[in-house]
Amino acid sequence: MPSDAGDILREIAFRWRNFATISAPAWKRCAGSWEQLTATLENPAIKTIDDLRTRFGADLDEWPRRLTLRELHEAVYLIDVLHRHVNTSSDINPPGLDVGAKNGTALPALANAMPGQWDLVEIDSHRRYATLSTRRAHGTRIARHYPPSRFIAGSVTDLTGPYGVVTWILPFVDPAPLAAWGLPNRLFEPERLLAHVRNIVTPGGTLFVVNQGKVEFDIQRDLFRALDMSATPIGKIESTISPFKRERYSWLWTAPA
Ligand SMILES: C[S@@+](CC[C@H](N)C(=O)[O-])C[C@H]1O[C@@H](n2cnc3c(N)ncnc32)[C@H](O)[C@@H]1O
């Protein structure tokens, strides 16, 4: 993709973040209790959350002390989706990988739905919040609750695997969201990243991809085709507890044994 003034500024800012990496302590205002969330929801959603808490047990009682209200909502939505769409019957071995993990707040859902080690990789790990803490500081902190899981600051292309399950929630398949997230154009390389991910999933292992909107879902289909990956479209994700306004779609791909 060609450079423009916006791209040059994003490149400078990205380099600065990766130079000035020191973080303030990873403090955030956590939800405090499940009731803070359920008080904002309708009965069907409250019932779904109660069922998930009963099914997955004690660790979910701790989530409101580890996650903000919004993160709590996203995490319980994710465990609902994983539970219904990905095989969650056994522990993962080799480890699981979450690509583009932001600040690691998917980990509570991942580690409960599919227990075992999870690696969370994020290329823009040194992005800061208003508290001056970085995504990496938050990701590292949350990973401590789920040993031996770890937060990795870097590109997925640095990782060699193998991984038993890979989750990839909202990959950049369209350049506009990548720019909106403040990344330079040179990091827009959807086919190269997908080819790399394909190679680090262990034979028989699973890749679960979630796209935002039908347009990205269609682009994702073309990417799978271009790489000769016969992924199964799960289609539009239905959930009574979705916190998102825009529709989400998903895919499952199993690495040939
Ligand atoms: C649209 S965001 C989605 C974040 C998160 N998965 C979520 O659902 O909120 C895409 C994320 O992928 C990260 N990313 C982009 N290229 C990457 C790469 N090569 N390796 C690791 N992370 C990458 C971005 O920095 C960004 O945080």
PDB file of C-alpha atoms and ligand atoms in Angstrom:
ATOM      1  CA  MET A   1       0.000   0.000   0.000  1.00  0.00           C
ATOM      2  CA  PRO A   2       1.369   3.469  -0.868  1.00  0.00           C
ATOM      3  CA  SER A   3       2.290   5.916   1.914  1.00  0.00           C
ATOM      4  CA  ASP A   4       0.398   9.151   2.556  1.00  0.00           C
ATOM      5  CA  ALA A   5       0.752  11.833   5.230  1.00  0.00           C
ATOM      6  CA  GLY A   6      -1.490   9.906   7.634  1.00  0.00           C
ATOM      7  CA  ASP A   7       0.553   6.769   7.128  1.00  0.00           C
ATOM      8  CA  ILE A   8       3.821   8.593   7.811  1.00  0.00           C
ATOM      9  CA  LEU A   9       2.380   9.953  11.074  1.00  0.00           C
ATOM     10  CA  ARG A  10       1.145   6.484  12.098  1.00  0.00           C
ATOM     11  CA  GLU A  11       4.588   5.069  11.321  1.00  0.00           C
ATOM     12  CA  ILE A  12       6.310   7.703  13.478  1.00  0.00           C
ATOM     13  CA  ALA A  13       3.854   7.157  16.349  1.00  0.00           C
ATOM     14  CA  PHE A  14       4.225   3.360  16.101  1.00  0.00           C
ATOM     15  CA  ARG A  15       8.024   3.630  16.225  1.00  0.00           C
ATOM     16  CA  TRP A  16       7.833   6.001  19.184  1.00  0.00           C
ATOM     17  CA  ARG A  17       5.578   3.582  21.098  1.00  0.00           C
ATOM     18  CA  ASN A  18       8.045   0.783  20.438  1.00  0.00           C
ATOM     19  CA  PHE A  19      10.922   2.929  21.666  1.00  0.00           C
ATOM     20  CA  ALA A  20       9.298   4.345  24.835  1.00  0.00           C
ATOM     21  CA  THR A  21       7.953   1.063  26.188  1.00  0.00           C
ATOM     22  CA  ILE A  22       8.055   1.637  29.940  1.00  0.00           C
ATOM     23  CA  SER A  23       4.574   1.384  31.474  1.00  0.00           C
ATOM     24  CA  ALA A  24       2.805   2.787  34.497  1.00  0.00           C
ATOM     25  CA  PRO A  25       1.299   0.086  36.757  1.00  0.00           C
ATOM     26  CA  ALA A  26      -1.555  -1.789  35.081  1.00  0.00           C
ATOM     27  CA  TRP A  27      -4.415  -0.219  37.014  1.00  0.00           C
ATOM     28  CA  LYS A  28      -7.983  -0.058  35.708  1.00  0.00           C
ATOM     29  CA  ARG A  29     -11.454   0.446  37.143  1.00  0.00           C
ATOM     30  CA  CYS A  30     -12.838  -3.075  37.341  1.00  0.00           C
ATOM     31  CA  ALA A  31     -16.531  -3.964  37.220  1.00  0.00           C
ATOM     32  CA  GLY A  32     -16.531  -5.157  40.837  1.00  0.00           C
ATOM     33  CA  SER A  33     -19.461  -7.547  40.568  1.00  0.00           C
ATOM     34  CA  TRP A  34     -21.533  -9.411  37.991  1.00  0.00           C
ATOM     35  CA  GLU A  35     -24.560  -7.418  39.105  1.00  0.00           C
ATOM     36  CA  GLN A  36     -22.981  -4.257  37.660  1.00  0.00           C
ATOM     37  CA  LEU A  37     -23.330  -5.937  34.269  1.00  0.00           C
ATOM     38  CA  THR A  38     -26.564  -7.869  34.672  1.00  0.00           C
ATOM     39  CA  ALA A  39     -28.348  -4.736  35.960  1.00  0.00           C
ATOM     40  CA  THR A  40     -27.933  -3.321  32.426  1.00  0.00           C
ATOM     41  CA  LEU A  41     -29.285  -6.412  30.605  1.00  0.00           C
ATOM     42  CA  GLU A  42     -32.625  -8.049  29.782  1.00  0.00           C
ATOM     43  CA  ASN A  43     -33.791 -11.356  31.261  1.00  0.00           C
ATOM     44  CA  PRO A  44     -32.679 -13.691  28.405  1.00  0.00           C
ATOM     45  CA  ALA A  45     -29.147 -12.294  28.617  1.00  0.00           C
ATOM     46  CA  ILE A  46     -29.096 -12.585  32.422  1.00  0.00           C
ATOM     47  CA  LYS A  47     -30.170 -16.228  32.157  1.00  0.00           C
ATOM     48  CA  THR A  48     -27.434 -16.972  29.597  1.00  0.00           C
ATOM     49  CA  ILE A  49     -24.833 -15.425  31.893  1.00  0.00           C
ATOM     50  CA  ASP A  50     -26.129 -17.374  34.909  1.00  0.00           C
ATOM     51  CA  ASP A  51     -25.948 -20.612  32.888  1.00  0.00           C
ATOM     52  CA  LEU A  52     -22.383 -19.865  31.775  1.00  0.00           C
ATOM     53  CA  ARG A  53     -21.305 -19.076  35.343  1.00  0.00           C
ATOM     54  CA  THR A  54     -22.804 -22.353  36.554  1.00  0.00           C
ATOM     55  CA  ARG A  55     -21.201 -24.305  33.726  1.00  0.00           C
ATOM     56  CA  PHE A  56     -17.696 -22.856  33.932  1.00  0.00           C
ATOM     57  CA  GLY A  57     -17.461 -22.375  37.686  1.00  0.00           C
ATOM     58  CA  ALA A  58     -15.410 -20.482  40.207  1.00  0.00           C
ATOM     59  CA  ASP A  59     -12.976 -18.597  37.984  1.00  0.00           C
ATOM     60  CA  LEU A  60     -15.864 -16.600  36.500  1.00  0.00           C
ATOM     61  CA  ASP A  61     -16.660 -15.296  39.987  1.00  0.00           C
ATOM     62  CA  GLU A  62     -13.268 -13.539  39.861  1.00  0.00           C
ATOM     63  CA  TRP A  63     -13.737 -11.883  36.462  1.00  0.00           C
ATOM     64  CA  PRO A  64     -15.415  -8.696  37.784  1.00  0.00           C
ATOM     65  CA  ARG A  65     -12.257  -8.043  39.834  1.00  0.00           C
ATOM     66  CA  ARG A  66      -9.996  -8.517  36.791  1.00  0.00           C
ATOM     67  CA  LEU A  67     -11.976  -6.814  34.015  1.00  0.00           C
ATOM     68  CA  THR A  68     -13.694  -3.489  33.422  1.00  0.00           C
ATOM     69  CA  LEU A  69     -17.463  -3.526  32.915  1.00  0.00           C
ATOM     70  CA  ARG A  70     -17.068  -3.454  29.129  1.00  0.00           C
ATOM     71  CA  GLU A  71     -14.342  -6.129  29.183  1.00  0.00           C
ATOM     72  CA  LEU A  72     -16.534  -8.308  31.407  1.00  0.00           C
ATOM     73  CA  HIS A  73     -19.362  -8.052  28.887  1.00  0.00           C
ATOM     74  CA  GLU A  74     -17.044  -8.891  25.973  1.00  0.00           C
ATOM     75  CA  ALA A  75     -15.483 -11.807  27.895  1.00  0.00           C
ATOM     76  CA  VAL A  76     -18.782 -13.455  28.771  1.00  0.00           C
ATOM     77  CA  TYR A  77     -19.932 -13.010  25.163  1.00  0.00           C
ATOM     78  CA  LEU A  78     -16.710 -14.668  23.963  1.00  0.00           C
ATOM     79  CA  ILE A  79     -17.010 -17.677  26.264  1.00  0.00           C
ATOM     80  CA  ASP A  80     -20.604 -18.101  25.072  1.00  0.00           C
ATOM     81  CA  VAL A  81     -19.450 -18.064  21.430  1.00  0.00           C
ATOM     82  CA  LEU A  82     -16.502 -20.408  22.038  1.00  0.00           C
ATOM     83  CA  HIS A  83     -18.669 -22.788  24.010  1.00  0.00           C
ATOM     84  CA  ARG A  84     -21.207 -23.018  21.186  1.00  0.00           C
ATOM     85  CA  HIS A  85     -18.925 -22.936  18.130  1.00  0.00           C
ATOM     86  CA  VAL A  86     -15.496 -24.342  19.008  1.00  0.00           C
ATOM     87  CA  ASN A  87     -14.774 -27.791  20.424  1.00  0.00           C
ATOM     88  CA  THR A  88     -14.310 -27.071  24.098  1.00  0.00           C
ATOM     89  CA  SER A  89     -14.447 -30.627  25.385  1.00  0.00           C
ATOM     90  CA  SER A  90     -10.784 -31.161  26.228  1.00  0.00           C
ATOM     91  CA  ASP A  91      -7.678 -29.318  27.389  1.00  0.00           C
ATOM     92  CA  ILE A  92      -5.515 -27.909  24.614  1.00  0.00           C
ATOM     93  CA  ASN A  93      -2.149 -29.418  23.869  1.00  0.00           C
ATOM     94  CA  PRO A  94      -0.012 -28.023  22.249  1.00  0.00           C
ATOM     95  CA  PRO A  95      -0.845 -24.502  23.516  1.00  0.00           C
ATOM     96  CA  GLY A  96      -3.483 -22.124  22.203  1.00  0.00           C
ATOM     97  CA  LEU A  97      -2.706 -18.800  20.532  1.00  0.00           C
ATOM     98  CA  ASP A  98      -4.782 -15.618  20.381  1.00  0.00           C
ATOM     99  CA  VAL A  99      -3.634 -13.413  17.470  1.00  0.00           C
ATOM    100  CA  GLY A 100      -3.976  -9.637  17.842  1.00  0.00           C
ATOM    101  CA  ALA A 101      -4.707  -9.971  21.550  1.00  0.00           C
ATOM    102  CA  LYS A 102      -4.864  -6.206  22.275  1.00  0.00           C
ATOM    103  CA  ASN A 103      -4.513  -6.136  26.093  1.00  0.00           C
ATOM    104  CA  GLY A 104      -5.191  -9.806  26.786  1.00  0.00           C
ATOM    105  CA  THR A 105      -8.742  -9.486  28.049  1.00  0.00           C
ATOM    106  CA  ALA A 106      -9.908 -12.448  25.953  1.00  0.00           C
ATOM    107  CA  LEU A 107      -7.753 -14.747  28.098  1.00  0.00           C
ATOM    108  CA  PRO A 108     -10.285 -15.427  30.896  1.00  0.00           C
ATOM    109  CA  ALA A 109     -12.775 -16.665  28.279  1.00  0.00           C
ATOM    110  CA  LEU A 110     -10.175 -18.623  26.309  1.00  0.00           C
ATOM    111  CA  ALA A 111      -8.589 -20.283  29.338  1.00  0.00           C
ATOM    112  CA  ASN A 112     -11.942 -21.361  30.764  1.00  0.00           C
ATOM    113  CA  ALA A 113     -13.438 -22.558  27.466  1.00  0.00           C
ATOM    114  CA  MET A 114     -10.233 -24.365  26.479  1.00  0.00           C
ATOM    115  CA  PRO A 115      -7.997 -24.924  29.514  1.00  0.00           C
ATOM    116  CA  GLY A 116      -4.244 -25.120  28.989  1.00  0.00           C
ATOM    117  CA  GLN A 117      -1.461 -22.721  28.069  1.00  0.00           C
ATOM    118  CA  TRP A 118      -2.437 -19.713  25.950  1.00  0.00           C
ATOM    119  CA  ASP A 119      -0.033 -17.383  24.166  1.00  0.00           C
ATOM    120  CA  LEU A 120      -1.445 -13.919  23.462  1.00  0.00           C
ATOM    121  CA  VAL A 121       0.425 -12.056  20.735  1.00  0.00           C
ATOM    122  CA  GLU A 122      -0.011  -8.368  19.987  1.00  0.00           C
ATOM    123  CA  ILE A 123       2.102  -6.269  17.614  1.00  0.00           C
ATOM    124  CA  ASP A 124       0.977  -2.918  19.096  1.00  0.00           C
ATOM    125  CA  SER A 125       1.628  -3.916  22.707  1.00  0.00           C
ATOM    126  CA  HIS A 126       3.065  -0.610  23.844  1.00  0.00           C
ATOM    127  CA  ARG A 127      -0.018   1.445  23.053  1.00  0.00           C
ATOM    128  CA  ARG A 128      -0.984   3.408  26.150  1.00  0.00           C
ATOM    129  CA  TYR A 129      -4.171   4.126  28.067  1.00  0.00           C
ATOM    130  CA  ALA A 130      -4.977   7.404  29.819  1.00  0.00           C
ATOM    131  CA  THR A 131      -3.410   5.896  32.969  1.00  0.00           C
ATOM    132  CA  LEU A 132      -0.097   5.666  31.015  1.00  0.00           C
ATOM    133  CA  SER A 133      -0.169   1.903  31.374  1.00  0.00           C
ATOM    134  CA  THR A 134       0.375  -0.126  28.215  1.00  0.00           C
ATOM    135  CA  ARG A 135      -1.509  -3.013  26.671  1.00  0.00           C
ATOM    136  CA  ARG A 136       1.481  -5.189  27.464  1.00  0.00           C
ATOM    137  CA  ALA A 137       1.347  -4.309  31.176  1.00  0.00           C
ATOM    138  CA  HIS A 138      -2.349  -5.250  31.293  1.00  0.00           C
ATOM    139  CA  GLY A 139      -1.842  -8.383  29.212  1.00  0.00           C
ATOM    140  CA  THR A 140       1.038  -9.554  31.373  1.00  0.00           C
ATOM    141  CA  ARG A 141      -0.986  -8.918  34.510  1.00  0.00           C
ATOM    142  CA  ILE A 142      -4.003 -10.900  33.398  1.00  0.00           C
ATOM    143  CA  ALA A 143      -1.801 -13.766  32.150  1.00  0.00           C
ATOM    144  CA  ARG A 144      -0.518 -14.215  35.732  1.00  0.00           C
ATOM    145  CA  HIS A 145      -3.963 -15.519  36.686  1.00  0.00           C
ATOM    146  CA  TYR A 146      -3.732 -18.293  34.083  1.00  0.00           C
ATOM    147  CA  PRO A 147      -0.228 -19.812  34.285  1.00  0.00           C
ATOM    148  CA  PRO A 148       1.640 -20.816  32.147  1.00  0.00           C
ATOM    149  CA  SER A 149      -0.168 -18.509  29.710  1.00  0.00           C
ATOM    150  CA  ARG A 150       1.815 -15.488  28.551  1.00  0.00           C
ATOM    151  CA  PHE A 151       1.433 -12.181  26.764  1.00  0.00           C
ATOM    152  CA  ILE A 152       3.907 -11.742  23.900  1.00  0.00           C
ATOM    153  CA  ALA A 153       4.753  -8.282  22.549  1.00  0.00           C
ATOM    154  CA  GLY A 154       5.477  -8.815  18.855  1.00  0.00           C
ATOM    155  CA  SER A 155       4.144 -10.063  15.561  1.00  0.00           C
ATOM    156  CA  VAL A 156       2.488 -13.427  15.077  1.00  0.00           C
ATOM    157  CA  THR A 157       5.085 -13.940  12.343  1.00  0.00           C
ATOM    158  CA  ASP A 158       7.746 -14.162  15.096  1.00  0.00           C
ATOM    159  CA  LEU A 159       6.066 -17.310  16.442  1.00  0.00           C
ATOM    160  CA  THR A 160       6.858 -20.795  15.210  1.00  0.00           C
ATOM    161  CA  GLY A 161       4.257 -22.839  17.108  1.00  0.00           C
ATOM    162  CA  PRO A 162       2.958 -25.440  16.926  1.00  0.00           C
ATOM    163  CA  TYR A 163      -0.429 -24.388  18.325  1.00  0.00           C
ATOM    164  CA  GLY A 164      -3.405 -26.655  18.972  1.00  0.00           C
ATOM    165  CA  VAL A 165      -6.021 -23.904  18.701  1.00  0.00           C
ATOM    166  CA  VAL A 166      -5.621 -20.429  17.240  1.00  0.00           C
ATOM    167  CA  THR A 167      -8.238 -17.722  17.773  1.00  0.00           C
ATOM    168  CA  TRP A 168      -8.109 -14.636  15.575  1.00  0.00           C
ATOM    169  CA  ILE A 169     -10.768 -12.112  16.463  1.00  0.00           C
ATOM    170  CA  LEU A 170     -11.103  -9.272  13.947  1.00  0.00           C
ATOM    171  CA  PRO A 171      -8.007  -9.730  11.759  1.00  0.00           C
ATOM    172  CA  PHE A 172      -7.266  -6.737   9.552  1.00  0.00           C
ATOM    173  CA  VAL A 173      -8.537  -7.901   6.160  1.00  0.00           C
ATOM    174  CA  ASP A 174      -9.413  -4.357   5.013  1.00  0.00           C
ATOM    175  CA  PRO A 175      -6.899  -1.466   5.256  1.00  0.00           C
ATOM    176  CA  ALA A 176      -9.366   1.074   6.723  1.00  0.00           C
ATOM    177  CA  PRO A 177      -9.683  -0.555  10.191  1.00  0.00           C
ATOM    178  CA  LEU A 178      -5.901  -0.987  10.338  1.00  0.00           C
ATOM    179  CA  ALA A 179      -5.473   2.764   9.855  1.00  0.00           C
ATOM    180  CA  ALA A 180      -8.284   3.465  12.334  1.00  0.00           C
ATOM    181  CA  TRP A 181      -6.392   1.383  14.923  1.00  0.00           C
ATOM    182  CA  GLY A 182      -3.339   3.608  14.306  1.00  0.00           C
ATOM    183  CA  LEU A 183      -1.090   1.138  12.538  1.00  0.00           C
ATOM    184  CA  PRO A 184       1.116   1.965   9.540  1.00  0.00           C
ATOM    185  CA  ASN A 185       0.132   0.612   6.113  1.00  0.00           C
ATOM    186  CA  ARG A 186       3.163  -1.689   5.905  1.00  0.00           C
ATOM    187  CA  LEU A 187       1.552  -3.881   8.583  1.00  0.00           C
ATOM    188  CA  PHE A 188      -1.422  -4.556   6.304  1.00  0.00           C
ATOM    189  CA  GLU A 189      -0.511  -7.990   4.960  1.00  0.00           C
ATOM    190  CA  PRO A 190      -3.545 -10.237   5.490  1.00  0.00           C
ATOM    191  CA  GLU A 191      -2.488 -13.010   3.130  1.00  0.00           C
ATOM    192  CA  ARG A 192       1.046 -13.312   4.501  1.00  0.00           C
ATOM    193  CA  LEU A 193      -0.242 -13.399   8.096  1.00  0.00           C
ATOM    194  CA  LEU A 194      -2.892 -16.005   7.296  1.00  0.00           C
ATOM    195  CA  ALA A 195      -0.303 -18.148   5.462  1.00  0.00           C
ATOM    196  CA  HIS A 196       1.926 -17.951   8.533  1.00  0.00           C
ATOM    197  CA  VAL A 197      -0.909 -18.848  10.905  1.00  0.00           C
ATOM    198  CA  ARG A 198      -1.846 -21.796   8.676  1.00  0.00           C
ATOM    199  CA  ASN A 199       1.699 -23.100   9.104  1.00  0.00           C
ATOM    200  CA  ILE A 200       1.790 -22.904  12.890  1.00  0.00           C
ATOM    201  CA  VAL A 201      -1.477 -24.756  13.572  1.00  0.00           C
ATOM    202  CA  THR A 202      -0.630 -28.334  14.477  1.00  0.00           C
ATOM    203  CA  PRO A 203      -2.062 -31.081  12.198  1.00  0.00           C
ATOM    204  CA  GLY A 204      -5.653 -31.661  13.334  1.00  0.00           C
ATOM    205  CA  GLY A 205      -5.609 -28.317  15.195  1.00  0.00           C
ATOM    206  CA  THR A 206      -8.188 -25.577  14.796  1.00  0.00           C
ATOM    207  CA  LEU A 207      -8.220 -21.961  13.635  1.00  0.00           C
ATOM    208  CA  PHE A 208     -11.239 -19.886  14.700  1.00  0.00           C
ATOM    209  CA  VAL A 209     -11.642 -16.535  12.936  1.00  0.00           C
ATOM    210  CA  VAL A 210     -14.188 -13.817  13.688  1.00  0.00           C
ATOM    211  CA  ASN A 211     -14.847 -10.998  11.207  1.00  0.00           C
ATOM    212  CA  GLN A 212     -16.776  -7.777  11.716  1.00  0.00           C
ATOM    213  CA  GLY A 213     -19.492  -7.251   9.093  1.00  0.00           C
ATOM    214  CA  LYS A 214     -20.419  -9.093   5.923  1.00  0.00           C
ATOM    215  CA  VAL A 215     -17.861  -7.250   3.786  1.00  0.00           C
ATOM    216  CA  GLU A 216     -14.949  -8.485   5.918  1.00  0.00           C
ATOM    217  CA  PHE A 217     -16.485 -11.967   6.020  1.00  0.00           C
ATOM    218  CA  ASP A 218     -16.465 -12.015   2.194  1.00  0.00           C
ATOM    219  CA  ILE A 219     -12.869 -10.793   2.048  1.00  0.00           C
ATOM    220  CA  GLN A 220     -11.932 -13.519   4.534  1.00  0.00           C
ATOM    221  CA  ARG A 221     -13.523 -16.107   2.229  1.00  0.00           C
ATOM    222  CA  ASP A 222     -11.310 -14.912  -0.641  1.00  0.00           C
ATOM    223  CA  LEU A 223      -8.235 -15.119   1.583  1.00  0.00           C
ATOM    224  CA  PHE A 224      -8.995 -18.712   2.576  1.00  0.00           C
ATOM    225  CA  ARG A 225      -9.555 -19.569  -1.096  1.00  0.00           C
ATOM    226  CA  ALA A 226      -6.328 -17.896  -2.199  1.00  0.00           C
ATOM    227  CA  LEU A 227      -4.426 -20.043   0.291  1.00  0.00           C
ATOM    228  CA  ASP A 228      -6.353 -23.208  -0.559  1.00  0.00           C
ATOM    229  CA  MET A 229      -7.684 -23.513   3.001  1.00  0.00           C
ATOM    230  CA  SER A 230     -11.093 -25.167   3.138  1.00  0.00           C
ATOM    231  CA  ALA A 231     -12.519 -23.284   6.095  1.00  0.00           C
ATOM    232  CA  THR A 232     -16.086 -23.840   7.252  1.00  0.00           C
ATOM    233  CA  PRO A 233     -18.190 -20.672   7.431  1.00  0.00           C
ATOM    234  CA  ILE A 234     -20.156 -20.665  10.679  1.00  0.00           C
ATOM    235  CA  GLY A 235     -21.804 -17.484   9.460  1.00  0.00           C
ATOM    236  CA  LYS A 236     -23.415 -14.762  11.511  1.00  0.00           C
ATOM    237  CA  ILE A 237     -22.862 -15.148  15.244  1.00  0.00           C
ATOM    238  CA  GLU A 238     -26.102 -15.066  17.199  1.00  0.00           C
ATOM    239  CA  SER A 239     -25.864 -14.369  20.930  1.00  0.00           C
ATOM    240  CA  THR A 240     -28.318 -12.954  23.433  1.00  0.00           C
ATOM    241  CA  ILE A 241     -25.401 -11.291  25.231  1.00  0.00           C
ATOM    242  CA  SER A 242     -23.526  -9.594  22.398  1.00  0.00           C
ATOM    243  CA  PRO A 243     -22.200  -6.177  23.471  1.00  0.00           C
ATOM    244  CA  PHE A 244     -21.516  -5.256  19.834  1.00  0.00           C
ATOM    245  CA  LYS A 245     -23.652  -3.116  17.512  1.00  0.00           C
ATOM    246  CA  ARG A 246     -22.139  -4.519  14.318  1.00  0.00           C
ATOM    247  CA  GLU A 247     -22.768  -8.084  13.197  1.00  0.00           C
ATOM    248  CA  ARG A 248     -19.985 -10.600  13.576  1.00  0.00           C
ATOM    249  CA  TYR A 249     -19.311 -13.658  11.437  1.00  0.00           C
ATOM    250  CA  SER A 250     -17.009 -16.593  12.055  1.00  0.00           C
ATOM    251  CA  TRP A 251     -15.051 -19.419  10.480  1.00  0.00           C
ATOM    252  CA  LEU A 252     -13.507 -22.704  11.564  1.00  0.00           C
ATOM    253  CA  TRP A 253     -10.559 -24.288   9.786  1.00  0.00           C
ATOM    254  CA  THR A 254      -8.965 -27.590  10.750  1.00  0.00           C
ATOM    255  CA  ALA A 255      -5.345 -28.174   9.772  1.00  0.00           C
ATOM    256  CA  PRO A 256      -4.998 -31.306   7.634  1.00  0.00           C
ATOM    257  CA  ALA A 257      -3.717 -34.242   9.707  1.00  0.00           C
TER     258      ALA A 257
HETATM  259  C1  LIG B   1      -9.153  -5.163  15.037  1.00  0.00           C
HETATM  260  S1  LIG B   1      -8.006  -5.417  16.318  1.00  0.00           S
HETATM  261  C2  LIG B   1      -8.784  -6.716  17.258  1.00  0.00           C
HETATM  262  C3  LIG B   1      -8.250  -6.807  18.655  1.00  0.00           C
HETATM  263  C4  LIG B   1      -8.883  -7.895  19.521  1.00  0.00           C
HETATM  264  N1  LIG B   1      -8.659  -9.204  18.981  1.00  0.00           N
HETATM  265  C5  LIG B   1     -10.360  -7.632  19.704  1.00  0.00           C
HETATM  266  O1  LIG B   1     -11.170  -8.453  19.336  1.00  0.00           O
HETATM  267  O2  LIG B   1     -10.709  -6.561  20.253  1.00  0.00           O
HETATM  268  C6  LIG B   1      -6.667  -6.260  15.527  1.00  0.00           C
HETATM  269  C7  LIG B   1      -5.472  -6.416  16.439  1.00  0.00           C
HETATM  270  O3  LIG B   1      -4.464  -7.168  15.744  1.00  0.00           O
HETATM  271  C8  LIG B   1      -3.203  -6.615  16.037  1.00  0.00           C
HETATM  272  N2  LIG B   1      -2.260  -7.058  14.986  1.00  0.00           N
HETATM  273  C9  LIG B   1      -2.196  -6.624  13.707  1.00  0.00           C
HETATM  274  N3  LIG B   1      -1.190  -7.234  13.046  1.00  0.00           N
HETATM  275  C10 LIG B   1      -0.622  -8.106  13.930  1.00  0.00           C
HETATM  276  C11 LIG B   1       0.461  -9.014  13.853  1.00  0.00           C
HETATM  277  N4  LIG B   1       1.186  -9.153  12.733  1.00  0.00           N
HETATM  278  N5  LIG B   1       0.783  -9.746  14.942  1.00  0.00           N
HETATM  279  C12 LIG B   1       0.074  -9.594  16.108  1.00  0.00           C
HETATM  280  N6  LIG B   1      -0.948  -8.726  16.244  1.00  0.00           N
HETATM  281  C13 LIG B   1      -1.294  -7.989  15.174  1.00  0.00           C
HETATM  282  C14 LIG B   1      -3.477  -5.125  16.055  1.00  0.00           C
HETATM  283  O4  LIG B   1      -2.484  -4.369  16.689  1.00  0.00           O
HETATM  284  C15 LIG B   1      -4.823  -5.086  16.795  1.00  0.00           C
HETATM  285  O5  LIG B   1      -4.656  -5.001  18.190  1.00  0.00           O
END
